[in-house]
CSV table of C-alpha atoms in Angstrom, one decimal:
chain,number,residue,atom,x,y,z
A,1,UNK,CA,130.9,56.2,193.2
A,2,UNK,CA,129.7,59.6,191.9
A,3,UNK,CA,127.2,58.0,189.6
A,4,UNK,CA,125.8,55.9,192.4
A,5,UNK,CA,125.5,59.0,194.7
A,6,UNK,CA,123.7,60.9,191.9
A,7,UNK,CA,121.3,58.0,191.4
A,8,UNK,CA,120.6,57.9,195.2
A,9,UNK,CA,120.0,61.7,195.2
A,10,UNK,CA,117.7,61.4,192.2
A,11,UNK,CA,115.6,58.7,194.0
A,12,UNK,CA,115.5,60.9,197.1
A,13,UNK,CA,114.3,63.9,195.2
A,14,UNK,CA,111.8,61.8,193.4
A,15,UNK,CA,110.5,60.4,196.7
A,16,UNK,CA,110.3,63.9,198.1
A,17,UNK,CA,108.4,65.1,195.1
A,18,UNK,CA,106.0,62.1,195.3
A,19,UNK,CA,105.3,62.8,199.0
A,20,UNK,CA,104.8,66.5,198.4
A,21,UNK,CA,102.4,66.1,195.5
A,22,UNK,CA,100.5,63.3,197.2
A,23,UNK,CA,99.9,65.3,200.4
A,24,UNK,CA,99.1,68.4,198.4
A,25,UNK,CA,96.4,66.5,196.5
A,26,UNK,CA,94.8,65.4,199.7
A,27,UNK,CA,94.9,68.9,201.1
A,28,UNK,CA,93.2,70.4,198.1
A,29,UNK,CA,90.5,67.7,198.0
A,30,UNK,CA,87.1,68.8,199.1
A,31,UNK,CA,86.7,65.4,200.8
A,32,UNK,CA,89.7,65.9,203.1
A,33,UNK,CA,90.3,67.6,206.4
A,34,UNK,CA,93.3,69.6,205.6
A,35,UNK,CA,93.8,70.8,209.2
A,36,UNK,CA,94.0,67.2,210.4
A,37,UNK,CA,96.6,66.3,207.7
A,38,UNK,CA,98.7,69.2,208.5
A,39,UNK,CA,98.7,68.3,212.2
A,40,UNK,CA,100.2,64.9,211.2
A,41,UNK,CA,103.0,66.6,209.3
A,42,UNK,CA,104.8,67.9,212.4
A,43,UNK,CA,107.6,65.3,212.0
A,44,UNK,CA,108.5,66.4,208.5
A,45,UNK,CA,111.3,68.9,207.8
A,46,UNK,CA,110.5,72.5,207.0
A,47,UNK,CA,111.6,72.1,203.3
A,48,UNK,CA,109.0,69.3,202.6
A,49,UNK,CA,106.2,71.2,204.4
A,50,UNK,CA,107.1,74.4,202.5
A,51,UNK,CA,107.1,72.5,199.2
A,52,UNK,CA,103.6,71.2,199.9
A,53,UNK,CA,102.4,74.7,200.7
A,54,UNK,CA,103.9,76.0,197.5
A,55,UNK,CA,102.3,73.2,195.4
A,56,UNK,CA,98.9,74.1,197.0
A,57,UNK,CA,99.5,77.7,196.2
A,58,UNK,CA,98.0,78.7,199.6
A,59,UNK,CA,97.1,77.3,203.0
A,60,UNK,CA,93.5,77.6,204.0
A,61,UNK,CA,92.8,79.2,207.4
A,62,UNK,CA,96.5,80.3,207.7
A,63,UNK,CA,95.9,81.7,211.2
A,64,UNK,CA,95.3,78.2,212.4
A,65,UNK,CA,98.9,77.3,211.5
A,66,UNK,CA,100.6,80.2,213.3
A,67,UNK,CA,103.6,78.8,215.1
A,68,UNK,CA,103.1,75.4,213.4
A,69,UNK,CA,106.3,75.8,211.3
A,70,UNK,CA,109.1,78.3,211.2
A,71,UNK,CA,108.2,81.6,209.7
A,72,UNK,CA,109.6,81.7,206.1
A,73,UNK,CA,111.1,85.2,206.6
A,74,UNK,CA,113.1,83.9,209.7
A,75,UNK,CA,114.1,80.8,207.7
A,76,UNK,CA,115.5,82.9,204.9
A,77,UNK,CA,117.1,85.3,207.3
A,78,UNK,CA,119.0,82.5,209.0
A,79,UNK,CA,120.2,81.1,205.7
A,80,UNK,CA,121.4,84.5,204.6
A,81,UNK,CA,123.2,85.0,207.9
A,82,UNK,CA,125.1,81.7,207.6
A,83,UNK,CA,126.1,82.5,204.0
A,84,UNK,CA,127.2,86.0,204.8
A,85,UNK,CA,129.1,85.0,208.0
A,86,UNK,CA,130.9,81.8,206.9
A,87,UNK,CA,133.4,83.5,204.6
A,88,UNK,CA,136.9,82.3,203.8
A,89,UNK,CA,139.8,84.5,204.9
A,90,UNK,CA,143.6,84.3,204.8
A,91,UNK,CA,145.3,85.3,208.1
A,92,UNK,CA,143.9,87.4,210.9
A,93,UNK,CA,141.0,89.4,209.6
A,94,UNK,CA,141.9,92.8,210.9
A,95,UNK,CA,145.3,93.1,209.2
A,96,UNK,CA,143.8,91.5,206.1
A,97,UNK,CA,141.0,94.2,206.1
A,98,UNK,CA,143.8,96.8,206.2
A,99,UNK,CA,145.5,95.0,203.2
A,100,UNK,CA,142.1,94.9,201.4
A,101,UNK,CA,141.6,98.6,201.9
A,102,UNK,CA,145.1,99.4,200.7
A,103,UNK,CA,144.7,97.2,197.6
A,104,UNK,CA,141.5,98.9,196.7
A,105,UNK,CA,143.1,102.4,197.3
A,106,UNK,CA,146.0,101.4,195.0
A,107,UNK,CA,143.5,100.3,192.3
A,108,UNK,CA,141.6,103.6,192.6
A,109,UNK,CA,144.8,105.6,192.4
A,110,UNK,CA,145.9,103.6,189.3
A,111,UNK,CA,149.6,103.5,190.2
A,112,UNK,CA,152.0,102.5,192.9
A,113,UNK,CA,151.6,104.9,195.9
A,114,UNK,CA,154.5,107.0,196.9
A,115,UNK,CA,153.1,107.9,200.3
A,116,UNK,CA,150.5,106.2,202.5
A,117,UNK,CA,148.4,107.6,205.3
A,118,UNK,CA,146.4,105.2,207.5
A,119,UNK,CA,143.8,106.0,210.2
A,120,UNK,CA,142.3,103.2,212.2
A,121,UNK,CA,140.2,102.8,215.3
A,122,UNK,CA,141.8,101.6,218.5
A,123,UNK,CA,140.4,98.1,218.2
A,124,UNK,CA,142.1,97.7,214.8
A,125,UNK,CA,145.4,98.8,216.3
A,126,UNK,CA,144.9,96.2,219.0
A,127,UNK,CA,144.2,93.4,216.6
A,128,UNK,CA,146.9,94.1,214.1
A,129,UNK,CA,149.8,94.8,216.5
A,130,UNK,CA,150.9,91.3,217.5
A,131,UNK,CA,149.9,89.0,214.6
A,132,UNK,CA,151.9,87.9,211.6
A,133,UNK,CA,150.7,89.0,208.2
A,134,UNK,CA,150.7,85.9,205.9
A,135,UNK,CA,153.1,85.9,202.9
A,136,UNK,CA,155.4,88.4,204.6
A,137,UNK,CA,157.9,86.1,206.3
A,138,UNK,CA,157.0,87.2,209.8
A,139,UNK,CA,156.1,90.9,209.4
A,140,UNK,CA,153.7,92.4,211.8
A,141,UNK,CA,151.8,95.7,212.0
A,142,UNK,CA,149.5,98.0,210.1
A,143,UNK,CA,152.2,99.3,207.7
A,144,UNK,CA,153.2,95.7,206.9
A,145,UNK,CA,149.6,94.7,206.2
A,146,UNK,CA,149.1,97.8,204.0
A,147,UNK,CA,152.4,97.1,202.1
A,148,UNK,CA,151.2,93.5,201.4
A,149,UNK,CA,147.9,94.8,200.1
A,150,UNK,CA,149.5,97.4,197.9
A,151,UNK,CA,152.2,95.2,196.4
A,152,UNK,CA,150.5,91.8,196.2
A,153,UNK,CA,146.8,92.4,196.9
A,154,UNK,CA,143.9,91.5,194.6
A,155,UNK,CA,141.0,93.6,195.9
A,156,UNK,CA,138.4,91.3,194.2
A,157,UNK,CA,139.3,88.6,196.6
A,158,UNK,CA,138.5,90.7,199.7
A,159,UNK,CA,139.6,88.8,202.8
A,160,UNK,CA,141.8,86.5,200.7
A,161,UNK,CA,143.3,89.5,198.9
A,162,UNK,CA,146.9,88.5,199.4
A,163,UNK,CA,146.4,84.8,198.9
A,164,UNK,CA,148.2,85.0,195.5
A,165,UNK,CA,151.4,86.6,196.8
A,166,UNK,CA,154.5,84.9,195.5
A,167,UNK,CA,158.1,84.6,196.8
A,168,UNK,CA,159.2,87.5,194.6
A,169,UNK,CA,156.3,89.6,196.1
A,170,UNK,CA,157.8,89.1,199.5
A,171,UNK,CA,161.0,90.9,198.6
A,172,UNK,CA,159.0,93.7,197.0
A,173,UNK,CA,156.8,94.0,200.1
A,174,UNK,CA,159.8,94.3,202.3
A,175,UNK,CA,161.5,96.9,200.0
A,176,UNK,CA,158.3,98.9,199.7
A,177,UNK,CA,157.8,98.9,203.5
A,178,UNK,CA,161.3,100.2,204.1
A,179,UNK,CA,161.4,102.8,201.3
A,180,UNK,CA,157.9,104.3,201.4
A,181,UNK,CA,156.6,107.0,203.8
A,182,UNK,CA,153.9,105.7,206.1
A,183,UNK,CA,151.8,107.7,208.5
A,184,UNK,CA,149.6,105.8,211.0
A,185,UNK,CA,147.2,107.5,213.4
A,186,UNK,CA,144.3,106.4,215.6
A,187,UNK,CA,140.9,107.4,214.4
A,188,UNK,CA,138.6,109.7,216.5
A,189,UNK,CA,135.5,108.8,214.5
A,190,UNK,CA,133.8,107.0,217.4
A,191,UNK,CA,133.4,103.9,215.3
A,192,UNK,CA,134.8,100.7,216.9
A,193,UNK,CA,135.7,99.2,213.6
A,194,UNK,CA,137.1,101.9,211.3
A,195,UNK,CA,139.9,101.8,208.7
A,196,UNK,CA,140.8,104.6,206.3
A,197,UNK,CA,143.7,104.3,203.8
A,198,UNK,CA,144.7,107.3,201.7
A,199,UNK,CA,147.5,106.9,199.1
A,200,UNK,CA,149.4,109.5,197.0
A,201,UNK,CA,151.4,109.5,193.8
A,202,UNK,CA,152.2,111.9,191.0
A,203,UNK,CA,150.0,114.7,192.4
A,204,UNK,CA,147.0,112.5,192.7
A,205,UNK,CA,145.4,110.8,195.7
A,206,UNK,CA,142.9,108.1,196.5
A,207,UNK,CA,141.2,106.9,199.7
A,208,UNK,CA,139.2,103.9,200.9
A,209,UNK,CA,137.2,103.7,204.2
A,210,UNK,CA,135.9,100.5,205.8
A,211,UNK,CA,133.5,100.7,208.7
A,212,UNK,CA,131.5,98.3,210.9
A,213,UNK,CA,132.9,95.0,209.5
A,214,UNK,CA,135.8,93.8,207.5
A,215,UNK,CA,134.5,94.2,203.9
A,216,UNK,CA,132.0,97.0,204.4
A,217,UNK,CA,133.5,99.7,202.2
A,218,UNK,CA,131.6,102.9,202.8
A,219,UNK,CA,133.7,105.4,200.9
A,220,UNK,CA,136.0,105.4,197.9
A,221,UNK,CA,137.5,108.7,196.6
A,222,UNK,CA,139.8,109.9,193.9
A,223,UNK,CA,141.5,113.3,194.2
A,224,UNK,CA,139.0,114.3,196.9
A,225,UNK,CA,135.9,113.3,194.8
A,226,UNK,CA,133.6,110.5,196.0
A,227,UNK,CA,133.5,107.5,193.7
A,228,UNK,CA,131.4,105.6,196.4
A,229,UNK,CA,129.8,107.2,199.4
A,230,UNK,CA,127.6,105.2,201.8
A,231,UNK,CA,126.2,106.0,205.2
A,232,UNK,CA,128.8,105.0,207.9
A,233,UNK,CA,127.2,104.5,211.3
A,234,UNK,CA,129.1,104.3,214.6
A,235,UNK,CA,126.5,101.8,215.7
A,236,UNK,CA,127.6,98.5,214.2
A,237,UNK,CA,124.3,96.8,214.9
A,238,UNK,CA,122.6,99.2,212.5
A,239,UNK,CA,124.5,97.5,209.7
A,240,UNK,CA,122.9,94.1,210.5
A,241,UNK,CA,119.3,94.6,211.7
A,242,UNK,CA,118.3,91.0,210.7
A,243,UNK,CA,120.5,89.7,213.5
A,244,UNK,CA,117.8,90.9,215.9
A,245,UNK,CA,115.8,87.9,214.7
A,246,UNK,CA,118.3,85.4,216.2
A,247,UNK,CA,116.8,83.5,219.1
A,248,UNK,CA,118.1,80.2,220.6
A,249,UNK,CA,114.8,78.4,220.2
A,250,UNK,CA,114.5,79.5,216.6
A,251,UNK,CA,118.1,78.5,215.9
A,252,UNK,CA,117.4,75.0,217.2
A,253,UNK,CA,114.2,74.7,215.2
A,254,UNK,CA,116.0,76.0,212.1
A,255,UNK,CA,118.8,73.4,212.6
A,256,UNK,CA,116.2,70.6,212.7
A,257,UNK,CA,114.0,71.8,209.9
A,258,UNK,CA,116.4,73.3,207.4
A,259,UNK,CA,116.9,72.0,203.9
A,260,UNK,CA,120.6,71.3,204.5
A,261,UNK,CA,121.5,72.0,200.8
A,262,UNK,CA,120.5,75.7,201.5
A,263,UNK,CA,123.6,76.0,203.6
A,264,UNK,CA,125.7,73.0,202.7
A,265,UNK,CA,128.3,74.8,200.6
A,266,UNK,CA,129.4,77.1,203.4
A,267,UNK,CA,129.4,74.4,206.0
A,268,UNK,CA,131.4,72.0,203.9
A,269,UNK,CA,134.0,74.7,203.2
A,270,UNK,CA,134.2,75.4,207.0
A,271,UNK,CA,134.8,71.7,207.7
A,272,UNK,CA,137.5,71.4,205.0
A,273,UNK,CA,139.4,74.6,205.6
A,274,UNK,CA,139.3,74.7,209.4
A,275,UNK,CA,140.2,71.0,209.7
A,276,UNK,CA,143.2,71.5,207.4
A,277,UNK,CA,144.7,74.4,209.2
A,278,UNK,CA,144.2,72.6,212.6
A,279,UNK,CA,146.0,69.6,211.2
A,280,UNK,CA,148.8,71.9,210.0
A,281,UNK,CA,149.0,73.4,213.5
A,282,UNK,CA,149.3,70.0,215.1
A,283,UNK,CA,152.0,68.8,212.7
A,284,UNK,CA,154.3,71.8,212.7
A,285,UNK,CA,155.6,74.4,215.2
A,286,UNK,CA,153.7,77.6,215.2
A,287,UNK,CA,153.8,80.2,217.9
A,288,UNK,CA,153.5,78.9,221.4
A,289,UNK,CA,152.4,75.4,220.1
A,290,UNK,CA,149.5,75.3,222.5
A,291,UNK,CA,147.6,72.6,220.6
A,292,UNK,CA,150.6,70.3,220.4
A,293,UNK,CA,151.4,70.8,224.1
A,294,UNK,CA,147.9,70.0,225.1
A,295,UNK,CA,148.0,66.7,223.3
A,296,UNK,CA,151.5,65.9,224.5
A,297,UNK,CA,150.7,66.6,228.2
A,298,UNK,CA,147.1,65.6,228.6
A,299,UNK,CA,146.5,62.8,226.1
A,300,UNK,CA,143.7,61.7,223.8
A,301,UNK,CA,140.6,62.3,226.0
A,302,UNK,CA,138.0,63.6,223.6
A,303,UNK,CA,137.6,66.8,225.6
A,304,UNK,CA,141.3,67.5,225.4
A,305,UNK,CA,141.5,66.6,221.7
A,306,UNK,CA,138.7,69.1,221.0
A,307,UNK,CA,140.5,71.8,222.9
A,308,UNK,CA,143.9,71.0,221.3
A,309,UNK,CA,142.5,70.9,217.7
A,310,UNK,CA,140.9,74.3,218.0
A,311,UNK,CA,144.0,75.8,219.7
A,312,UNK,CA,146.3,74.3,217.0
A,313,UNK,CA,144.3,76.1,214.3
A,314,UNK,CA,144.9,79.3,216.1
A,315,UNK,CA,148.6,78.5,216.6
A,316,UNK,CA,149.0,78.3,212.9
A,317,UNK,CA,146.8,81.2,211.9
A,318,UNK,CA,148.2,83.8,214.4
A,319,UNK,CA,151.7,83.0,213.3
A,320,UNK,CA,151.7,83.4,209.5
A,321,UNK,CA,150.3,80.2,208.2
A,322,UNK,CA,149.2,80.8,204.6
A,323,UNK,CA,146.2,78.4,204.7
A,324,UNK,CA,142.7,80.0,204.7
A,325,UNK,CA,140.0,79.5,207.3
A,326,UNK,CA,136.3,80.0,207.4
A,327,UNK,CA,135.4,82.8,209.8
A,328,UNK,CA,132.3,83.5,211.8
A,329,UNK,CA,131.4,86.9,213.3
A,330,UNK,CA,134.3,88.3,211.3
A,331,UNK,CA,136.9,86.2,213.1
A,332,UNK,CA,138.9,83.1,212.0
A,333,UNK,CA,139.6,82.2,215.6
A,334,UNK,CA,135.9,82.3,216.4
A,335,UNK,CA,135.2,80.3,213.2
A,336,UNK,CA,137.6,77.6,214.3
A,337,UNK,CA,136.5,77.6,217.9
A,338,UNK,CA,132.8,77.2,216.9
A,339,UNK,CA,133.5,74.4,214.4
A,340,UNK,CA,136.5,72.3,215.2
A,341,UNK,CA,135.2,70.9,218.6
A,342,UNK,CA,132.0,69.9,216.9
A,343,UNK,CA,133.9,68.2,214.0
A,344,UNK,CA,136.1,66.3,216.5
A,345,UNK,CA,133.1,65.1,218.5
A,346,UNK,CA,131.1,64.1,215.5
A,347,UNK,CA,134.0,61.8,214.4
A,348,UNK,CA,134.3,60.4,218.0
A,349,UNK,CA,130.6,59.8,218.3
A,350,UNK,CA,130.2,58.3,214.8
A,351,UNK,CA,127.6,60.9,213.9
A,352,UNK,CA,126.3,61.0,210.3
A,353,UNK,CA,127.5,63.8,208.1
A,354,UNK,CA,124.1,65.4,208.1
A,355,UNK,CA,124.1,65.3,211.9
A,356,UNK,CA,127.5,67.1,211.8
A,357,UNK,CA,126.2,69.8,209.4
A,358,UNK,CA,123.1,70.4,211.5
A,359,UNK,CA,125.2,70.7,214.7
A,360,UNK,CA,127.4,73.2,212.9
A,361,UNK,CA,124.3,75.2,212.1
A,362,UNK,CA,123.7,75.4,215.8
A,363,UNK,CA,127.3,76.3,216.8
A,364,UNK,CA,127.7,79.0,214.2
A,365,UNK,CA,124.3,80.7,214.8
A,366,UNK,CA,124.7,80.6,218.6
A,367,UNK,CA,128.1,82.2,218.2
A,368,UNK,CA,126.6,84.9,216.0
A,369,UNK,CA,123.7,85.4,218.4
A,370,UNK,CA,126.1,86.1,221.2
A,371,UNK,CA,128.5,88.3,219.2
A,372,UNK,CA,125.7,90.3,217.4
A,373,UNK,CA,124.9,92.1,220.7
A,374,UNK,CA,128.5,92.5,221.7
A,375,UNK,CA,129.9,93.8,218.4
A,376,UNK,CA,132.6,92.6,216.1
A,377,UNK,CA,135.4,94.1,218.3
A,378,UNK,CA,135.4,94.7,222.0
A,379,UNK,CA,137.3,94.1,225.3
A,380,UNK,CA,135.4,90.8,225.7
A,381,UNK,CA,137.2,87.9,224.2
A,382,UNK,CA,135.2,86.6,221.2
A,383,UNK,CA,136.4,83.0,221.7
A,384,UNK,CA,134.2,82.9,224.8
A,385,UNK,CA,131.1,83.3,222.6
A,386,UNK,CA,132.4,80.7,220.1
A,387,UNK,CA,133.1,78.3,223.0
A,388,UNK,CA,129.4,78.7,223.9
A,389,UNK,CA,128.5,78.0,220.3
A,390,UNK,CA,130.7,74.9,220.3
A,391,UNK,CA,129.1,73.6,223.5
A,392,UNK,CA,125.6,74.0,221.9
A,393,UNK,CA,126.7,72.2,218.8
A,394,UNK,CA,128.3,69.3,220.6
A,395,UNK,CA,125.3,69.1,223.0
A,396,UNK,CA,123.1,68.7,219.9
A,397,UNK,CA,125.3,65.9,218.6
A,398,UNK,CA,124.9,64.1,221.9
A,399,UNK,CA,121.1,64.3,221.7
A,400,UNK,CA,120.7,67.2,224.1
A,401,UNK,CA,117.2,68.8,224.3
A,402,UNK,CA,116.5,72.4,223.6
A,403,UNK,CA,116.5,73.0,227.4
A,404,UNK,CA,119.8,71.2,227.9
A,405,UNK,CA,121.4,73.1,225.0
A,406,UNK,CA,120.2,76.4,226.5
A,407,UNK,CA,121.6,75.5,229.9
A,408,UNK,CA,124.9,74.5,228.3
A,409,UNK,CA,125.2,78.0,226.9
A,410,UNK,CA,124.3,79.7,230.2
A,411,UNK,CA,126.7,77.5,232.1
A,412,UNK,CA,129.6,78.3,229.7
A,413,UNK,CA,128.9,82.0,230.1
A,414,UNK,CA,129.0,81.7,233.8
A,415,UNK,CA,132.4,80.0,233.7
A,416,UNK,CA,134.4,82.0,231.2
A,417,UNK,CA,132.9,85.5,230.8
A,418,UNK,CA,135.9,87.3,232.4
A,419,UNK,CA,138.4,86.8,229.6
A,420,UNK,CA,139.5,90.1,228.0
A,421,UNK,CA,140.6,90.7,224.4
A,422,UNK,CA,144.0,92.3,224.3
A,423,UNK,CA,144.5,91.8,220.6
A,424,UNK,CA,145.2,89.0,218.1
A,425,UNK,CA,148.4,87.1,218.9
A,426,UNK,CA,149.8,83.7,219.9
A,427,UNK,CA,148.1,83.6,223.3
A,428,UNK,CA,144.7,83.5,221.5
A,429,UNK,CA,145.3,79.8,221.1
A,430,UNK,CA,145.3,79.3,224.9
A,431,UNK,CA,142.2,81.5,225.3
A,432,UNK,CA,140.5,79.3,222.7
A,433,UNK,CA,141.4,76.2,224.6
A,434,UNK,CA,140.0,77.7,227.8
A,435,UNK,CA,136.8,78.8,226.0
A,436,UNK,CA,136.3,75.3,224.6
A,437,UNK,CA,136.9,73.7,228.0
A,438,UNK,CA,134.3,76.1,229.6
A,439,UNK,CA,131.8,75.2,226.9
A,440,UNK,CA,132.3,71.4,227.4
A,441,UNK,CA,132.1,71.7,231.2
A,442,UNK,CA,128.9,73.7,230.7
A,443,UNK,CA,127.6,71.0,228.4
A,444,UNK,CA,128.4,68.1,230.7
A,445,UNK,CA,126.7,70.0,233.6
A,446,UNK,CA,123.6,70.5,231.4
A,447,UNK,CA,123.4,66.9,230.3
A,448,UNK,CA,123.7,65.7,233.9
A,449,UNK,CA,121.0,68.1,235.1
A,450,UNK,CA,123.4,70.3,237.2
A,451,UNK,CA,123.1,73.9,236.2
A,452,UNK,CA,124.0,77.4,237.4
A,453,UNK,CA,120.9,79.4,238.4
A,454,UNK,CA,119.5,82.7,237.5
A,455,UNK,CA,120.7,85.3,240.0
A,456,UNK,CA,124.2,83.8,240.0
A,457,UNK,CA,126.2,86.8,239.0
A,458,UNK,CA,125.1,88.1,235.6
A,459,UNK,CA,122.9,85.1,234.9
A,460,UNK,CA,119.1,85.3,234.7
A,461,UNK,CA,116.5,82.6,234.4
A,462,UNK,CA,116.5,82.6,230.6
A,463,UNK,CA,119.2,82.0,228.0
A,464,UNK,CA,118.1,85.1,226.0
A,465,UNK,CA,118.2,87.3,229.1
A,466,UNK,CA,121.6,86.0,230.0
A,467,UNK,CA,123.0,86.6,226.5
A,468,UNK,CA,121.6,90.2,226.6
A,469,UNK,CA,123.3,90.8,229.9
A,470,UNK,CA,126.6,89.7,228.4
A,471,UNK,CA,126.0,92.0,225.5
A,472,UNK,CA,125.3,95.0,227.8
A,473,UNK,CA,128.5,94.1,229.8
A,474,UNK,CA,130.8,93.7,226.8
A,475,UNK,CA,129.4,96.3,224.5
A,476,UNK,CA,128.8,99.2,226.9
A,477,UNK,CA,130.4,98.6,230.3
A,478,UNK,CA,133.7,97.4,229.0
A,479,UNK,CA,134.4,100.3,226.7
A,480,UNK,CA,136.6,102.0,229.3
A,481,UNK,CA,138.4,98.7,229.8
A,482,UNK,CA,138.9,98.5,226.1
A,483,UNK,CA,140.4,102.0,226.0
A,484,UNK,CA,142.8,101.1,228.8
A,485,UNK,CA,143.9,98.0,227.0
A,486,UNK,CA,144.6,99.9,223.9
A,487,UNK,CA,146.6,102.6,225.8
A,488,UNK,CA,148.7,99.9,227.5
A,489,UNK,CA,149.4,98.1,224.2
A,490,UNK,CA,150.4,101.4,222.5
A,491,UNK,CA,152.7,102.2,225.5
A,492,UNK,CA,154.2,98.7,225.4
A,493,UNK,CA,154.9,99.1,221.7
A,494,UNK,CA,156.8,102.3,222.2
A,495,UNK,CA,158.8,100.8,225.1
A,496,UNK,CA,159.7,97.8,223.0
A,497,UNK,CA,160.8,100.0,220.1
A,498,UNK,CA,162.9,102.1,222.5
């Protein structure tokens, strides 16, 4: 089977090369109207057109081709965004980021820490408090995540740093947690995403700080001296300026024109990992069993199966499942919400595998577009953005036009933008189901030509303007709400302990 596939691929590549060189020969011939030939190439994918241009070495009268094909810098940017966003992670990413920082601090110290001090931003507190740390047999909290990283963490694996933990490590993690002095405080740095872990042993100390996103290590120190020292900005957007290039029209053009092999590896891993954990969540009892309950009570309608599958992945992930997921915008829940409904619909519709991959390009990049303006962590539930992404991806699978996909996004925003984020926990699965449902309603509206209008609430007449409004609402206006949520959660934690 593999040999046959390789032969087919070789023939495909040979045909592509033949096309490229033949057209290039015509373009460079003094007897040929190159402009006319290029005009006839509009149906070809970007990769073939780019190969032709490369063979020709240059394109005469380049100004005449402005807007003809996607700008190469934007193309490369989108490829890089997908590769950097679609990472594998074990467990909820905020506690795993704490574990990663702790493992790196232990390595820098060079011995088992006797005392641990941890300072984190309020949003980290919020997202670590209620979620189970994998490989800990049900432990929750910042100290549990740090203990797992110190005892069983491999910092080289970053967001999969505790994936190699064994059963014997579990006993050591519990013992370390109960016998080591931990000090946990809320950071006042002003950074929404901020983790600082300092460890002590034998008269020495080491510290690691992560700012902005889950693996962005900005400082490593040993005995007060910097081993690594990078600029840490309170403005998360400054870490990712290329995200400003994301636009819905360009995302859709990229999904159509991309050489799929440029992003295949990340997308295939997303399909494999996220489908597997969703299946696990549907088979076994995790958390509130939202996914299983949806299937049991509402049946096998395709919309319900899409909701249930995404929810089941979250059921498992929020409650200690040791299977990895592929994240987007720094979140496994968002990674599953953006991908699983698209995967479910592709199977239902009988879509080709390439059609599925291109639809996942849309769903992931639309999710990133929405979240880039909001920020990694906020009081605005990230599943809402991923539900919009899923709607866009499914709409593409169903043959939706660029206008219909844009309307699907706007409709979904209009339906579900009021959901708050009060931390990672079991109820995230239900919020995911709600976000997927809103996305699918928005998509069905768009495909039937019935849409919400600009001027309705926060909506404006363009998809980009509406997305920007959501960003302003979630990033700026909801900061006070976020602070109130964090205060309530800390208060609840104290009352539960008492």
